[in-house]
Amino acid sequence: MSTLLYRLGRFAYRRKWSVIGGWSVLLLVVLAAAVGLMKPFTSATTIPGTEAQRTLDVVRQKFPTDDAHLTGKAVFRAPEGSTLGAGDTGEAVRRTVDAIADVPGVVSAAAPASEAATLSADGRTGIAGIVFSTEKNGTLPTATKGAVEQAAADARRAGLTVELGGDAFSKAEIEIMGPGEAVGVLIALGVLVFVFRSLRAALVPVATALVGVAIGVLGLLSLTSVVTMDSTSVILAVMLGLAVGIDYALFIVSRHQTQVREGMDPEESAGLANGTAGGAVVFAGATVVIALAALCVVHIPFLTVMGLGAAATVVVSVLVAVTLLPAVLGLMGARIATSTVPVLRRSTVRAGGRGDREGAGRRWATLVARRRWTVLVVSLLGLGILALPAADLRLGLGGTQDPDTTAARAQRLVDDGFGPGYSGTLVVLVQGTAGAVADTAEEFASTVRDLPGVRAVSPVATAASGDAALISVTPSSGPESEATKGVLAGIRHARDAVEQRTDADIAVTGTTAVNIDVAGKLSAALPVYCLVVMGLALLLLIVVFRAIAVPVKAAVGFLLSLGASLGALVAVFQWGWLSGFLGIKDTGPVLSFLPMLLVGILFGLAMDYEVFLVSRMREEHAHGRPAAEAMIRGFAHGSKVVTAAALIMIAVFGSFVFADMQVIKGMGFALGIGVLLDAFVVRMTLVPAVMAILGGRAWWLPRFLKRVLPTVDIEGERLARHTARTVAGHGTPPRQADAAQVAVGAGGGDA
């Protein structure tokens, strides 16, 4: 692979305009496809095979609705001392509902009424149901939405509190690159300037990463015409594409810049950097892609789409790094080695050059080796303490809406006026012989009415076919609470006796039941997914490092960082610690698919850092150095680029914490804290400590495995040696030959 990448790098360097032109054409093609094929996102979360989902499909058949219509609601709140049904306040409500009904595009609008259970017991809160006709793409016309919002504004001027909710007003507008994300990119640019000591060189990784993200995201948008996709899938692709795109370019450009500064021909350097650091990039990208694609094994459609979409963007980022990036380096030529930040250049010269730039990493590794048992115990205790809140992890699918939107405020008015259970209705479907279903449903409704936690049970509604009936059950608790889960379990337990005495089939569905079943299936699938990922990690690293202890250490370290990350996630988003500082306005259960995404993404990134640090240690040990010295020298070579890469990841992921959508906040925080803990606590602290404790035993491998395992040259060491011999054999000046020798020992992560 390294030879192929070497040739590809040189080809892209020489044919720079052709390569850049090819990528430009591809960008225009996917842009045109996205504009012409993009369809609206969906917020529906379905998991085939769950009882609630199967039952919901039957309900839609037995009790059909008009799919061409979109529902919404206007929630009214009367001032203190008045009610919505009398006096000037009641007149204002009726006038507002009539104005909404007259809006073009509104099919109907029903005023709040006690008999329809849309007026609260105290008469101060009411819900006006609104039915809209939609455009061909299923969206609400902007003019219709604006006119309804204007009617609500007029009611507010009359003294009412009015908020708009329901499906029509709950659609969050996707924002690909907001101010927070732009700040993250700027921070990443600052890190790159510090690493390269050149603004010109620092702009290259950012520019190529943005190209990769643009192509990946536009491709996903074009696929919405054939694939049901949530906007979260696109945000995840942006988040991950930016982070890995900048990091992968950092690895290659830093290697290339070092070689050119040492005197190597720029074209040769671009090929060698592509064949060595580029090989590590391909491996790192492959681990992330495999981990994300493995989400398919849990058989959850929306999670599969999310994982494959993010994986496709990572694939594009890798391709950009090994093709477009060398072409851009060809545009810069030898100027990649010149610094446009004189202050940083002078400080480096005073520090004593390249050798001293590794001094901090060497000193840290030496300190860790000297105090290895203390470092090990303190690190394990710290990670263990951070992981403690994870024992209280609760999963749910609510809390994804920005709390400041009118839809979220409308929901709070409903909860305050009608109780939290009003929005957590459970729908019971009773099927059986026509004519007997209604009696069975009435009997079961009486049973459910007496269950703990049930606030109200609606009258039985029978289907036109006569063989099915619906019962709506309102719990006393909210849809995300443990008490509501208990009500659902109680209903499913109580049906057994009825089903045994009759031929009826009873099942429970509704949005709340679907969400509870989704969270339950995700919780059950998480251990299976972890086993798949951990098994992959062990096999992959055994092949790469040709050792047993190192892969086991890497896998255990990944579990430690994962546990600590989940603990921090629970403490902040579920318990509310530091929520005000981070702008988190609503706390509650952790988004149900977030732990699984964290496992997949963090695994790929953790293995990335593991390879860049430990592979150099293995090389030093293979060259005959004692295990302790090999660890220190290898860490010194790789620590700087891993530090820079981790800081860039943290900046990009962390910037999404300031997004409006709670789901995006959670993803950004979980990934940011995960990279922080894995890179700086596990890989750069625990790894050298454990390697110092193990010594030479870290590289032990049974003889039968030595015979059967392939030799994987991830960093292109053989290619670098071959290049060095070729350069020296052709009478290349000593300075350039020395640069080639430097390339041999630089490893994939030399900066």
mmCIF file of N, CA and C in Angstrom, residues 209-267:
data_model
loop_
_atom_site.group_PDB
_atom_site.id
_atom_site.type_symbol
_atom_site.label_atom_id
_atom_site.label_comp_id
_atom_site.label_asym_id
_atom_site.label_seq_id
_atom_site.Cartn_x
_atom_site.Cartn_y
_atom_site.Cartn_z
ATOM 1 N N ALA A 209 -9.879 20.003 4.160
ATOM 2 C CA ALA A 209 -10.926 19.406 4.998
ATOM 3 C C ALA A 209 -12.297 19.951 4.634
ATOM 4 N N LEU A 210 -12.382 21.256 4.372
ATOM 5 C CA LEU A 210 -13.656 21.860 3.987
ATOM 6 C C LEU A 210 -14.149 21.312 2.655
ATOM 7 N N VAL A 211 -13.230 21.052 1.735
ATOM 8 C CA VAL A 211 -13.623 20.451 0.448
ATOM 9 C C VAL A 211 -14.205 19.058 0.685
ATOM 10 N N GLY A 212 -13.529 18.266 1.505
ATOM 11 C CA GLY A 212 -14.026 16.923 1.797
ATOM 12 C C GLY A 212 -15.387 16.938 2.462
ATOM 13 N N VAL A 213 -15.576 17.848 3.434
ATOM 14 C CA VAL A 213 -16.864 17.957 4.120
ATOM 15 C C VAL A 213 -17.948 18.385 3.138
ATOM 16 N N ALA A 214 -17.634 19.355 2.276
ATOM 17 C CA ALA A 214 -18.625 19.836 1.315
ATOM 18 C C ALA A 214 -19.087 18.712 0.397
ATOM 19 N N ILE A 215 -18.150 17.931 -0.133
ATOM 20 C CA ILE A 215 -18.527 16.836 -1.037
ATOM 21 C C ILE A 215 -19.319 15.769 -0.295
ATOM 22 N N GLY A 216 -18.854 15.406 0.910
ATOM 23 C CA GLY A 216 -19.556 14.387 1.677
ATOM 24 C C GLY A 216 -20.964 14.800 2.051
ATOM 25 N N VAL A 217 -21.125 16.033 2.544
ATOM 26 C CA VAL A 217 -22.439 16.500 2.991
ATOM 27 C C VAL A 217 -23.385 16.694 1.810
ATOM 28 N N LEU A 218 -22.893 17.278 0.719
ATOM 29 C CA LEU A 218 -23.747 17.453 -0.456
ATOM 30 C C LEU A 218 -24.192 16.106 -1.016
ATOM 31 N N GLY A 219 -23.303 15.126 -0.959
ATOM 32 C CA GLY A 219 -23.697 13.787 -1.386
ATOM 33 C C GLY A 219 -24.803 13.219 -0.513
ATOM 34 N N LEU A 220 -24.715 13.426 0.810
ATOM 35 C CA LEU A 220 -25.764 12.963 1.715
ATOM 36 C C LEU A 220 -27.084 13.672 1.434
ATOM 37 N N LEU A 221 -27.022 14.987 1.190
ATOM 38 C CA LEU A 221 -28.239 15.739 0.912
ATOM 39 C C LEU A 221 -28.925 15.235 -0.359
ATOM 40 N N SER A 222 -28.137 14.865 -1.353
ATOM 41 C CA SER A 222 -28.742 14.343 -2.583
ATOM 42 C C SER A 222 -29.398 12.989 -2.353
ATOM 43 N N LEU A 223 -28.905 12.223 -1.372
ATOM 44 C CA LEU A 223 -29.467 10.898 -1.093
ATOM 45 C C LEU A 223 -30.780 10.958 -0.332
ATOM 46 N N THR A 224 -31.144 12.146 0.187
ATOM 47 C CA THR A 224 -32.428 12.254 0.886
ATOM 48 C C THR A 224 -33.606 11.970 -0.039
ATOM 49 N N SER A 225 -33.373 11.989 -1.355
ATOM 50 C CA SER A 225 -34.452 11.683 -2.303
ATOM 51 C C SER A 225 -34.802 10.199 -2.305
ATOM 52 N N VAL A 226 -33.879 9.354 -1.839
ATOM 53 C CA VAL A 226 -34.134 7.905 -1.858
ATOM 54 C C VAL A 226 -33.988 7.269 -0.480
ATOM 55 N N VAL A 227 -33.427 7.989 0.477
ATOM 56 C CA VAL A 227 -33.192 7.445 1.815
ATOM 57 C C VAL A 227 -33.830 8.364 2.845
ATOM 58 N N THR A 228 -34.560 7.804 3.795
ATOM 59 C CA THR A 228 -35.114 8.587 4.899
ATOM 60 C C THR A 228 -33.978 8.978 5.827
ATOM 61 N N MET A 229 -33.818 10.274 6.055
ATOM 62 C CA MET A 229 -32.647 10.758 6.779
ATOM 63 C C MET A 229 -33.035 11.867 7.750
ATOM 64 N N ASP A 230 -32.446 11.824 8.925
ATOM 65 C CA ASP A 230 -32.628 12.866 9.922
ATOM 66 C C ASP A 230 -31.527 13.905 9.751
ATOM 67 N N SER A 231 -31.829 15.158 10.095
ATOM 68 C CA SER A 231 -30.818 16.211 9.963
ATOM 69 C C SER A 231 -29.600 15.942 10.833
ATOM 70 N N THR A 232 -29.786 15.162 11.911
ATOM 71 C CA THR A 232 -28.657 14.827 12.779
ATOM 72 C C THR A 232 -27.584 14.060 12.019
ATOM 73 N N SER A 233 -27.965 13.275 11.037
ATOM 74 C CA SER A 233 -26.993 12.519 10.242
ATOM 75 C C SER A 233 -26.046 13.466 9.511
ATOM 76 N N VAL A 234 -26.585 14.561 8.993
ATOM 77 C CA VAL A 234 -25.755 15.524 8.272
ATOM 78 C C VAL A 234 -24.842 16.265 9.239
ATOM 79 N N ILE A 235 -25.382 16.647 10.402
ATOM 80 C CA ILE A 235 -24.565 17.359 11.390
ATOM 81 C C ILE A 235 -23.408 16.477 11.853
ATOM 82 N N LEU A 236 -23.678 15.190 12.079
ATOM 83 C CA LEU A 236 -22.609 14.270 12.481
ATOM 84 C C LEU A 236 -21.553 14.167 11.394
ATOM 85 N N ALA A 237 -21.988 14.112 10.137
ATOM 86 C CA ALA A 237 -21.032 14.041 9.033
ATOM 87 C C ALA A 237 -20.156 15.290 8.988
ATOM 88 N N VAL A 238 -20.751 16.453 9.210
ATOM 89 C CA VAL A 238 -19.973 17.698 9.236
ATOM 90 C C VAL A 238 -18.970 17.666 10.383
ATOM 91 N N MET A 239 -19.442 17.297 11.558
ATOM 92 C CA MET A 239 -18.609 17.272 12.752
ATOM 93 C C MET A 239 -17.403 16.352 12.574
ATOM 94 N N LEU A 240 -17.673 15.142 12.131
ATOM 95 C CA LEU A 240 -16.609 14.151 12.003
ATOM 96 C C LEU A 240 -15.719 14.447 10.798
ATOM 97 N N GLY A 241 -16.335 14.888 9.694
ATOM 98 C CA GLY A 241 -15.551 15.193 8.507
ATOM 99 C C GLY A 241 -14.560 16.316 8.731
ATOM 100 N N LEU A 242 -14.990 17.367 9.419
ATOM 101 C CA LEU A 242 -14.079 18.474 9.731
ATOM 102 C C LEU A 242 -12.920 18.002 10.589
ATOM 103 N N ALA A 243 -13.249 17.266 11.659
ATOM 104 C CA ALA A 243 -12.213 16.863 12.614
ATOM 105 C C ALA A 243 -11.180 15.944 11.970
ATOM 106 N N VAL A 244 -11.634 14.863 11.330
ATOM 107 C CA VAL A 244 -10.667 13.927 10.764
ATOM 108 C C VAL A 244 -10.005 14.514 9.530
ATOM 109 N N GLY A 245 -10.724 15.337 8.762
ATOM 110 C CA GLY A 245 -10.121 15.938 7.578
ATOM 111 C C GLY A 245 -8.929 16.813 7.918
ATOM 112 N N ILE A 246 -9.075 17.642 8.945
ATOM 113 C CA ILE A 246 -7.960 18.502 9.363
ATOM 114 C C ILE A 246 -6.843 17.663 9.957
ATOM 115 N N ASP A 247 -7.197 16.677 10.782
ATOM 116 C CA ASP A 247 -6.180 15.841 11.422
ATOM 117 C C ASP A 247 -5.374 15.044 10.398
ATOM 118 N N TYR A 248 -6.050 14.424 9.443
ATOM 119 C CA TYR A 248 -5.339 13.612 8.463
ATOM 120 C C TYR A 248 -4.405 14.464 7.614
ATOM 121 N N ALA A 249 -4.854 15.653 7.242
ATOM 122 C CA ALA A 249 -3.971 16.541 6.486
ATOM 123 C C ALA A 249 -2.792 16.982 7.343
ATOM 124 N N LEU A 250 -3.033 17.183 8.645
ATOM 125 C CA LEU A 250 -1.945 17.556 9.561
ATOM 126 C C LEU A 250 -0.836 16.518 9.537
ATOM 127 N N PHE A 251 -1.189 15.225 9.601
ATOM 128 C CA PHE A 251 -0.183 14.171 9.620
ATOM 129 C C PHE A 251 0.702 14.218 8.373
ATOM 130 N N ILE A 252 0.072 14.393 7.212
ATOM 131 C CA ILE A 252 0.825 14.357 5.953
ATOM 132 C C ILE A 252 1.627 15.639 5.748
ATOM 133 N N VAL A 253 0.997 16.795 5.982
ATOM 134 C CA VAL A 253 1.690 18.071 5.742
ATOM 135 C C VAL A 253 2.856 18.244 6.703
ATOM 136 N N SER A 254 2.686 17.831 7.962
ATOM 137 C CA SER A 254 3.786 17.985 8.920
ATOM 138 C C SER A 254 4.985 17.147 8.502
ATOM 139 N N ARG A 255 4.716 15.939 8.015
ATOM 140 C CA ARG A 255 5.810 15.079 7.535
ATOM 141 C C ARG A 255 6.487 15.712 6.314
ATOM 142 N N HIS A 256 5.686 16.194 5.378
ATOM 143 C CA HIS A 256 6.217 16.813 4.162
ATOM 144 C C HIS A 256 7.022 18.064 4.496
ATOM 145 N N GLN A 257 6.507 18.896 5.383
ATOM 146 C CA GLN A 257 7.207 20.137 5.707
ATOM 147 C C GLN A 257 8.562 19.872 6.357
ATOM 148 N N THR A 258 8.596 18.888 7.257
ATOM 149 C CA THR A 258 9.857 18.540 7.914
ATOM 150 C C THR A 258 10.896 18.077 6.899
ATOM 151 N N GLN A 259 10.473 17.227 5.960
ATOM 152 C CA GLN A 259 11.404 16.707 4.960
ATOM 153 C C GLN A 259 11.917 17.813 4.040
ATOM 154 N N VAL A 260 11.036 18.723 3.618
ATOM 155 C CA VAL A 260 11.476 19.809 2.742
ATOM 156 C C VAL A 260 12.411 20.748 3.490
ATOM 157 N N ARG A 261 12.131 21.006 4.748
ATOM 158 C CA ARG A 261 13.021 21.869 5.539
ATOM 159 C C ARG A 261 14.390 21.234 5.745
ATOM 160 N N GLU A 262 14.436 19.890 5.702
ATOM 161 C CA GLU A 262 15.715 19.197 5.833
ATOM 162 C C GLU A 262 16.449 19.088 4.501
ATOM 163 N N GLY A 263 15.832 19.585 3.402
ATOM 164 C CA GLY A 263 16.517 19.622 2.121
ATOM 165 C C GLY A 263 16.028 18.659 1.069
ATOM 166 N N MET A 264 15.006 17.882 1.339
ATOM 167 C CA MET A 264 14.513 16.923 0.354
ATOM 168 C C MET A 264 13.786 17.649 -0.771
ATOM 169 N N ASP A 265 13.878 17.113 -1.985
ATOM 170 C CA ASP A 265 13.143 17.646 -3.129
ATOM 171 C C ASP A 265 11.647 17.616 -2.822
ATOM 172 N N PRO A 266 10.906 18.708 -3.046
ATOM 173 C CA PRO A 266 9.486 18.766 -2.671
ATOM 174 C C PRO A 266 8.638 17.671 -3.302
ATOM 175 N N GLU A 267 8.894 17.343 -4.577
ATOM 176 C CA GLU A 267 8.090 16.299 -5.200
ATOM 177 C C GLU A 267 8.346 14.948 -4.554
#
